[in-house]
Amino acid sequence: MIRKIKEDLHLETIQKWEWIFLIGVVLILASLYLYEDITVTSAKGFTVWSCLFEGKLNSFYNYLYPGVENSYIPNGVSSGAYDFCIYIIFALYNFPMWVWEKFTGYSVFMFFPTRLYVKGIVWLFTAISGYVLHKIALCCGVNRNSAKWCVFLFLSSGFFFYSEVVIGGYDIISVSFTLLGIYGFLVKNHKCFLISFAIAIASKLFALWIFIPLLLLREKRIRYLFLNILGAVSLIVIPKLYFAVSNGQSAAEVLPAESGGASIIAHSNLVNEFLFPQAEFRQALIKLHDMPLIFVGMFIIWILCYFCNRELSCKQIIYLCTVVMSVFVLTSKIHPYWIILLTPYIILTMSFDLHDFDKNAILEILMAFGYVCRMSILWPSCSNLNLIYYMLQPDELLSDKGIGAGHRYGLNVVLDKLSEMSGISLENISSLFGALFVAALLVFLYQNFPKEKEDSTEIDYSKVRLYTYLRIVVSVCIGLLPVGGYIIWKIKG
């Protein structure tokens, strides 16, 4: 028995039972939680179909989604906070639920199976992201076995568990199209590159951070730079023009986008927040007084890319993407689930050289630990008991007392107790965890700087497997955070 286990540890390929176990854990834990934001955005996806069939598409941003009895969606959800593209994606995915709602007369948010379907959009785009990650890894010269390890490492990452399993953030939609755009760039398919990034940018503007440096690497002519950028933002501009013109607005009211969610031309009320962090407790990990430091880092990267006259290798391009999104994460006031924007590039970088997997795995674990603990203090609702309430709606949580408890109980309770016992303020504890994340990320970037080397030694897959198992243990602990909140709540009575 022991001998068989030792032999299995040294196997190069990921075993079928390992895939089944990991995917099973992901689906089981994800089925316990629902983040309120995805329900509101799904409701606006239903609104697309209602507006189309009523001939009122131009009224989309003012159309009220009717709340129904026993549904926790506020009655009259309106004024979408994002560009129209993301609602089109939600509308296409949720068309069966819209039809079901029309035939039955019941809100899809009233039943567990239909709520599960609504959250399934995250799983669909996770699968797409995993597939494209596999293709990118192959483009970067790794063998098929290492490419499969790349996907396995992505699904077992603590960052993935936090942002997609627990919270279910739908930024994975933007990530999947961004990865597809990078794949198009690597294989020199410009149509794939431009169209994919146009969808990614219209889903969330974050994809611009990667699109611009990649474009600058290949295109040096100013006129074509502007034409490509215009093409990349076309899926934002065209719907804005449509809604503005059809509602009698002037062009001046269309661009630039406002930051308020109530305007029909609004992109996101979060954009202003992450570009210009407020001087308060919940702030960027690194900042420079009132100047958004993110532009300092991005401008440096853009200038270097523009003046780079040699063709970078595929691995160097992925490393560039890792640096770009690291600058974004370190210098912006970010929401917890935005860490998924950085995760694929960390995982790709890790999979390029499995010889140093032990060091990279430890650094990734430290990053995840620091990040999750910090965000559990700053954004407790993203890993608390309330996520169980929104998905399972147990009777004991339906009372006013239960709902209030849902927003209080989670890892933040433990960290608050730690603050009380140690005499260190919660703000300073948050800063310590943030410093751990920053330090581990910077060491990771330094250690994985692309360099030419030939390593003829064989990969020790027993070490890779053991450290992967350690990562899974940490990830499962992160995935159980809301359950921990429930246990704390029950203990406290």
mmCIF file of C-alpha atoms in Angstrom, residues 160-418:
data_model
loop_
_atom_site.group_PDB
_atom_site.id
_atom_site.type_symbol
_atom_site.label_atom_id
_atom_site.label_comp_id
_atom_site.label_asym_id
_atom_site.label_seq_id
_atom_site.Cartn_x
_atom_site.Cartn_y
_atom_site.Cartn_z
ATOM 1 C CA PHE A 160 -9.192 30.978 -7.579
ATOM 2 C CA PHE A 161 -10.979 29.429 -4.597
ATOM 3 C CA TYR A 162 -11.401 32.837 -2.963
ATOM 4 C CA SER A 163 -12.584 34.805 -5.988
ATOM 5 C CA GLU A 164 -14.571 32.148 -7.887
ATOM 6 C CA VAL A 165 -15.502 29.334 -5.507
ATOM 7 C CA VAL A 166 -16.412 31.434 -2.469
ATOM 8 C CA ILE A 167 -17.397 34.781 -3.975
ATOM 9 C CA GLY A 168 -18.210 33.715 -7.525
ATOM 10 C CA GLY A 169 -16.989 36.950 -9.053
ATOM 11 C CA TYR A 170 -17.861 37.184 -12.731
ATOM 12 C CA ASP A 171 -14.615 38.953 -13.646
ATOM 13 C CA ILE A 172 -13.700 35.459 -14.856
ATOM 14 C CA ILE A 173 -15.706 36.440 -17.977
ATOM 15 C CA SER A 174 -13.301 39.266 -18.733
ATOM 16 C CA VAL A 175 -10.363 36.987 -17.855
ATOM 17 C CA SER A 176 -11.424 34.309 -20.345
ATOM 18 C CA PHE A 177 -11.652 36.790 -23.239
ATOM 19 C CA THR A 178 -8.386 38.430 -22.185
ATOM 20 C CA LEU A 179 -6.647 35.038 -22.263
ATOM 21 C CA LEU A 180 -8.163 34.379 -25.688
ATOM 22 C CA GLY A 181 -6.806 37.736 -26.851
ATOM 23 C CA ILE A 182 -3.341 36.858 -25.531
ATOM 24 C CA TYR A 183 -3.538 33.526 -27.352
ATOM 25 C CA GLY A 184 -4.388 35.390 -30.560
ATOM 26 C CA PHE A 185 -1.387 37.646 -29.957
ATOM 27 C CA LEU A 186 0.968 34.694 -29.414
ATOM 28 C CA VAL A 187 -0.143 32.904 -32.599
ATOM 29 C CA LYS A 188 -0.168 36.238 -34.506
ATOM 30 C CA ASN A 189 -3.887 36.114 -35.254
ATOM 31 C CA HIS A 190 -4.694 39.832 -35.132
ATOM 32 C CA LYS A 191 -8.463 39.380 -35.572
ATOM 33 C CA CYS A 192 -8.623 37.034 -32.590
ATOM 34 C CA PHE A 193 -6.427 39.438 -30.612
ATOM 35 C CA LEU A 194 -8.508 42.528 -31.345
ATOM 36 C CA ILE A 195 -12.011 41.021 -31.140
ATOM 37 C CA SER A 196 -11.277 39.104 -27.932
ATOM 38 C CA PHE A 197 -9.854 42.168 -26.231
ATOM 39 C CA ALA A 198 -12.777 44.294 -27.457
ATOM 40 C CA ILE A 199 -15.173 41.930 -25.649
ATOM 41 C CA ALA A 200 -12.904 41.717 -22.580
ATOM 42 C CA ILE A 201 -12.566 45.503 -22.324
ATOM 43 C CA ALA A 202 -16.305 46.009 -22.762
ATOM 44 C CA SER A 203 -16.915 43.439 -20.021
ATOM 45 C CA LYS A 204 -14.584 45.284 -17.652
ATOM 46 C CA LEU A 205 -12.038 47.960 -18.530
ATOM 47 C CA PHE A 206 -9.235 46.088 -16.761
ATOM 48 C CA ALA A 207 -8.240 44.249 -19.940
ATOM 49 C CA LEU A 208 -6.925 47.560 -21.296
ATOM 50 C CA TRP A 209 -3.942 47.256 -18.975
ATOM 51 C CA ILE A 210 -2.772 44.182 -20.899
ATOM 52 C CA PHE A 211 -4.034 45.162 -24.347
ATOM 53 C CA ILE A 212 -2.041 48.411 -24.578
ATOM 54 C CA PRO A 213 1.441 47.006 -23.792
ATOM 55 C CA LEU A 214 0.898 44.025 -26.107
ATOM 56 C CA LEU A 215 -0.219 46.359 -28.882
ATOM 57 C CA LEU A 216 2.811 48.601 -28.300
ATOM 58 C CA LEU A 217 5.139 45.624 -28.661
ATOM 59 C CA ARG A 218 3.913 44.958 -32.218
ATOM 60 C CA GLU A 219 2.670 48.308 -33.522
ATOM 61 C CA LYS A 220 4.900 51.419 -33.584
ATOM 62 C CA ARG A 221 2.926 53.542 -36.064
ATOM 63 C CA ILE A 222 0.901 56.169 -34.180
ATOM 64 C CA ARG A 223 -2.033 56.161 -36.614
ATOM 65 C CA TYR A 224 -2.486 52.389 -36.411
ATOM 66 C CA LEU A 225 -2.064 52.460 -32.652
ATOM 67 C CA PHE A 226 -5.064 54.764 -32.357
ATOM 68 C CA LEU A 227 -7.082 52.734 -34.870
ATOM 69 C CA ASN A 228 -6.461 49.529 -32.917
ATOM 70 C CA ILE A 229 -7.324 51.182 -29.611
ATOM 71 C CA LEU A 230 -10.512 52.545 -31.181
ATOM 72 C CA GLY A 231 -11.371 49.028 -32.345
ATOM 73 C CA ALA A 232 -10.688 47.671 -28.869
ATOM 74 C CA VAL A 233 -13.096 50.116 -27.213
ATOM 75 C CA SER A 234 -15.706 49.957 -29.993
ATOM 76 C CA LEU A 235 -17.997 47.637 -28.002
ATOM 77 C CA ILE A 236 -18.091 50.287 -25.302
ATOM 78 C CA VAL A 237 -18.506 53.309 -27.554
ATOM 79 C CA ILE A 238 -21.165 51.946 -29.955
ATOM 80 C CA PRO A 239 -23.728 50.975 -27.263
ATOM 81 C CA LYS A 240 -23.106 54.269 -25.461
ATOM 82 C CA LEU A 241 -23.828 56.181 -28.661
ATOM 83 C CA TYR A 242 -26.973 54.121 -29.265
ATOM 84 C CA PHE A 243 -28.395 54.740 -25.796
ATOM 85 C CA ALA A 244 -27.396 58.405 -25.900
ATOM 86 C CA VAL A 245 -28.897 59.128 -29.326
ATOM 87 C CA SER A 246 -32.075 57.108 -28.716
ATOM 88 C CA ASN A 247 -32.612 58.992 -25.466
ATOM 89 C CA GLY A 248 -31.872 62.405 -26.936
ATOM 90 C CA GLN A 249 -28.464 62.949 -25.389
ATOM 91 C CA SER A 250 -25.597 64.862 -26.944
ATOM 92 C CA ALA A 251 -22.232 63.372 -27.853
ATOM 93 C CA ALA A 252 -20.663 65.374 -25.030
ATOM 94 C CA GLU A 253 -22.750 63.390 -22.571
ATOM 95 C CA VAL A 254 -21.496 60.087 -23.925
ATOM 96 C CA LEU A 255 -17.725 60.358 -23.498
ATOM 97 C CA PRO A 256 -15.972 60.160 -21.169
ATOM 98 C CA ALA A 257 -17.953 57.692 -19.104
ATOM 99 C CA GLU A 258 -19.323 58.935 -15.815
ATOM 100 C CA SER A 259 -18.625 57.107 -12.594
ATOM 101 C CA GLY A 260 -22.190 57.032 -11.295
ATOM 102 C CA GLY A 261 -24.295 53.907 -11.800
ATOM 103 C CA ALA A 262 -27.501 55.877 -12.456
ATOM 104 C CA SER A 263 -26.395 57.288 -15.815
ATOM 105 C CA ILE A 264 -27.190 55.291 -18.942
ATOM 106 C CA ILE A 265 -23.655 55.993 -20.181
ATOM 107 C CA ALA A 266 -21.972 54.794 -16.983
ATOM 108 C CA HIS A 267 -19.275 52.180 -17.297
ATOM 109 C CA SER A 268 -18.826 51.289 -13.671
ATOM 110 C CA ASN A 269 -19.088 53.108 -10.392
ATOM 111 C CA LEU A 270 -15.978 51.163 -9.382
ATOM 112 C CA VAL A 271 -13.692 52.664 -12.025
ATOM 113 C CA ASN A 272 -13.337 55.997 -10.259
ATOM 114 C CA GLU A 273 -12.678 54.187 -6.983
ATOM 115 C CA PHE A 274 -9.772 52.092 -8.160
ATOM 116 C CA LEU A 275 -8.162 54.881 -10.202
ATOM 117 C CA PHE A 276 -8.405 57.397 -7.381
ATOM 118 C CA PRO A 277 -8.246 55.590 -4.015
ATOM 119 C CA GLN A 278 -9.808 57.451 -1.135
ATOM 120 C CA ALA A 279 -7.647 58.288 1.869
ATOM 121 C CA GLU A 280 -9.396 55.858 4.174
ATOM 122 C CA PHE A 281 -8.871 52.475 5.820
ATOM 123 C CA ARG A 282 -9.766 50.530 2.680
ATOM 124 C CA GLN A 283 -7.043 51.725 0.341
ATOM 125 C CA ALA A 284 -4.462 50.605 -2.198
ATOM 126 C CA LEU A 285 -1.552 48.481 -1.020
ATOM 127 C CA ILE A 286 0.855 51.077 -2.440
ATOM 128 C CA LYS A 287 -0.088 54.690 -3.074
ATOM 129 C CA LEU A 288 1.517 58.071 -3.730
ATOM 130 C CA HIS A 289 -0.534 60.708 -1.888
ATOM 131 C CA ASP A 290 -3.360 61.870 -4.178
ATOM 132 C CA MET A 291 -1.757 60.747 -7.438
ATOM 133 C CA PRO A 292 -2.932 57.375 -8.777
ATOM 134 C CA LEU A 293 0.368 55.492 -8.685
ATOM 135 C CA ILE A 294 -0.983 52.924 -11.122
ATOM 136 C CA PHE A 295 -0.312 55.328 -14.007
ATOM 137 C CA VAL A 296 3.320 55.715 -12.990
ATOM 138 C CA GLY A 297 3.861 51.977 -13.350
ATOM 139 C CA MET A 298 1.744 51.643 -16.474
ATOM 140 C CA PHE A 299 3.387 54.556 -18.297
ATOM 141 C CA ILE A 300 6.819 53.059 -17.604
ATOM 142 C CA ILE A 301 5.664 49.728 -19.044
ATOM 143 C CA TRP A 302 4.044 51.363 -22.089
ATOM 144 C CA ILE A 303 7.164 53.404 -22.898
ATOM 145 C CA LEU A 304 9.413 50.354 -22.566
ATOM 146 C CA CYS A 305 7.111 48.310 -24.805
ATOM 147 C CA TYR A 306 6.926 51.016 -27.454
ATOM 148 C CA PHE A 307 10.707 51.358 -27.660
ATOM 149 C CA CYS A 308 11.316 47.597 -27.527
ATOM 150 C CA ASN A 309 12.416 46.656 -31.051
ATOM 151 C CA ARG A 310 13.029 42.964 -30.523
ATOM 152 C CA GLU A 311 10.431 40.219 -30.513
ATOM 153 C CA LEU A 312 9.844 38.805 -27.067
ATOM 154 C CA SER A 313 9.460 35.088 -26.507
ATOM 155 C CA CYS A 314 6.049 33.756 -25.487
ATOM 156 C CA LYS A 315 7.241 33.200 -21.919
ATOM 157 C CA GLN A 316 8.549 36.766 -21.725
ATOM 158 C CA ILE A 317 5.169 38.050 -22.915
ATOM 159 C CA ILE A 318 3.382 36.109 -20.165
ATOM 160 C CA TYR A 319 5.863 37.478 -17.634
ATOM 161 C CA LEU A 320 5.060 40.970 -18.929
ATOM 162 C CA CYS A 321 1.343 40.285 -18.334
ATOM 163 C CA THR A 322 2.193 39.129 -14.803
ATOM 164 C CA VAL A 323 4.077 42.359 -14.124
ATOM 165 C CA VAL A 324 1.302 44.513 -15.602
ATOM 166 C CA MET A 325 -1.440 42.967 -13.478
ATOM 167 C CA SER A 326 0.843 43.012 -10.427
ATOM 168 C CA VAL A 327 1.195 46.774 -10.870
ATOM 169 C CA PHE A 328 -2.598 47.010 -11.073
ATOM 170 C CA VAL A 329 -3.146 44.940 -7.922
ATOM 171 C CA LEU A 330 -0.440 46.691 -5.905
ATOM 172 C CA THR A 331 -1.364 50.268 -6.763
ATOM 173 C CA SER A 332 -5.168 50.174 -6.956
ATOM 174 C CA LYS A 333 -7.992 50.095 -4.505
ATOM 175 C CA ILE A 334 -9.289 46.708 -5.553
ATOM 176 C CA HIS A 335 -12.275 44.585 -4.703
ATOM 177 C CA PRO A 336 -11.433 41.108 -3.345
ATOM 178 C CA TYR A 337 -12.529 39.112 -6.389
ATOM 179 C CA TRP A 338 -10.355 41.172 -8.751
ATOM 180 C CA ILE A 339 -7.376 39.028 -7.766
ATOM 181 C CA ILE A 340 -8.552 36.585 -10.450
ATOM 182 C CA LEU A 341 -7.238 39.136 -12.972
ATOM 183 C CA LEU A 342 -3.673 38.315 -11.863
ATOM 184 C CA THR A 343 -4.073 34.610 -11.093
ATOM 185 C CA PRO A 344 -3.751 33.069 -14.618
ATOM 186 C CA TYR A 345 -0.383 34.734 -15.212
ATOM 187 C CA ILE A 346 1.029 33.627 -11.871
ATOM 188 C CA ILE A 347 -0.064 30.076 -12.659
ATOM 189 C CA LEU A 348 1.364 30.152 -16.195
ATOM 190 C CA THR A 349 4.662 31.440 -14.814
ATOM 191 C CA MET A 350 4.720 28.643 -12.244
ATOM 192 C CA SER A 351 4.066 25.981 -14.885
ATOM 193 C CA PHE A 352 6.941 27.111 -17.119
ATOM 194 C CA ASP A 353 9.550 25.648 -14.788
ATOM 195 C CA LEU A 354 8.358 22.908 -12.461
ATOM 196 C CA HIS A 355 11.914 22.421 -11.172
ATOM 197 C CA ASP A 356 11.381 25.374 -8.800
ATOM 198 C CA PHE A 357 7.785 24.513 -8.066
ATOM 199 C CA ASP A 358 8.349 24.126 -4.322
ATOM 200 C CA LYS A 359 9.588 27.720 -3.961
ATOM 201 C CA ASN A 360 6.846 29.123 -6.158
ATOM 202 C CA ALA A 361 4.162 27.114 -4.362
ATOM 203 C CA ILE A 362 5.273 28.462 -0.982
ATOM 204 C CA LEU A 363 5.303 32.023 -2.316
ATOM 205 C CA GLU A 364 1.826 31.574 -3.818
ATOM 206 C CA ILE A 365 0.504 30.195 -0.521
ATOM 207 C CA LEU A 366 1.948 33.187 1.350
ATOM 208 C CA MET A 367 0.417 35.544 -1.208
ATOM 209 C CA ALA A 368 -2.996 33.907 -0.875
ATOM 210 C CA PHE A 369 -2.830 33.863 2.930
ATOM 211 C CA GLY A 370 -1.860 37.523 3.157
ATOM 212 C CA TYR A 371 -4.386 38.629 0.559
ATOM 213 C CA VAL A 372 -7.361 36.690 1.921
ATOM 214 C CA CYS A 373 -6.726 37.762 5.525
ATOM 215 C CA ARG A 374 -6.391 41.396 4.475
ATOM 216 C CA MET A 375 -9.554 41.307 2.394
ATOM 217 C CA SER A 376 -11.469 39.498 5.143
ATOM 218 C CA ILE A 377 -10.859 42.554 7.297
ATOM 219 C CA LEU A 378 -11.550 45.162 4.626
ATOM 220 C CA TRP A 379 -14.418 43.371 2.854
ATOM 221 C CA PRO A 380 -15.896 40.919 5.406
ATOM 222 C CA SER A 381 -19.091 40.383 3.387
ATOM 223 C CA CYS A 382 -17.055 38.619 0.659
ATOM 224 C CA SER A 383 -16.185 35.618 2.839
ATOM 225 C CA ASN A 384 -18.895 35.627 5.483
ATOM 226 C CA LEU A 385 -21.949 33.682 6.503
ATOM 227 C CA ASN A 386 -24.145 35.866 4.277
ATOM 228 C CA LEU A 387 -22.893 33.953 1.201
ATOM 229 C CA ILE A 388 -24.546 30.809 2.604
ATOM 230 C CA TYR A 389 -27.688 32.793 3.266
ATOM 231 C CA TYR A 390 -27.987 33.985 -0.326
ATOM 232 C CA MET A 391 -27.513 30.500 -1.816
ATOM 233 C CA LEU A 392 -29.114 28.077 0.653
ATOM 234 C CA GLN A 393 -31.476 30.440 2.488
ATOM 235 C CA PRO A 394 -31.783 28.227 5.592
ATOM 236 C CA ASP A 395 -34.793 29.057 7.762
ATOM 237 C CA GLU A 396 -32.628 29.968 10.754
ATOM 238 C CA LEU A 397 -30.977 32.743 8.701
ATOM 239 C CA LEU A 398 -34.178 34.219 7.291
ATOM 240 C CA SER A 399 -34.952 36.209 10.418
ATOM 241 C CA ASP A 400 -33.688 39.768 10.762
ATOM 242 C CA LYS A 401 -31.226 38.575 13.400
ATOM 243 C CA GLY A 402 -29.904 35.889 11.079
ATOM 244 C CA ILE A 403 -29.421 38.213 8.134
ATOM 245 C CA GLY A 404 -27.508 40.646 10.308
ATOM 246 C CA ALA A 405 -25.343 37.817 11.608
ATOM 247 C CA GLY A 406 -24.568 36.755 8.075
ATOM 248 C CA HIS A 407 -22.708 39.981 7.465
ATOM 249 C CA ARG A 408 -20.759 39.807 10.719
ATOM 250 C CA TYR A 409 -19.499 36.248 11.047
ATOM 251 C CA GLY A 410 -16.466 34.995 9.194
ATOM 252 C CA LEU A 411 -12.679 35.122 9.324
ATOM 253 C CA ASN A 412 -12.939 38.786 10.325
ATOM 254 C CA VAL A 413 -14.285 37.672 13.732
ATOM 255 C CA VAL A 414 -11.136 35.625 14.363
ATOM 256 C CA LEU A 415 -8.875 38.455 13.214
ATOM 257 C CA ASP A 416 -10.808 40.922 15.356
ATOM 258 C CA LYS A 417 -10.225 38.664 18.355
ATOM 259 C CA LEU A 418 -6.530 38.492 17.439
#
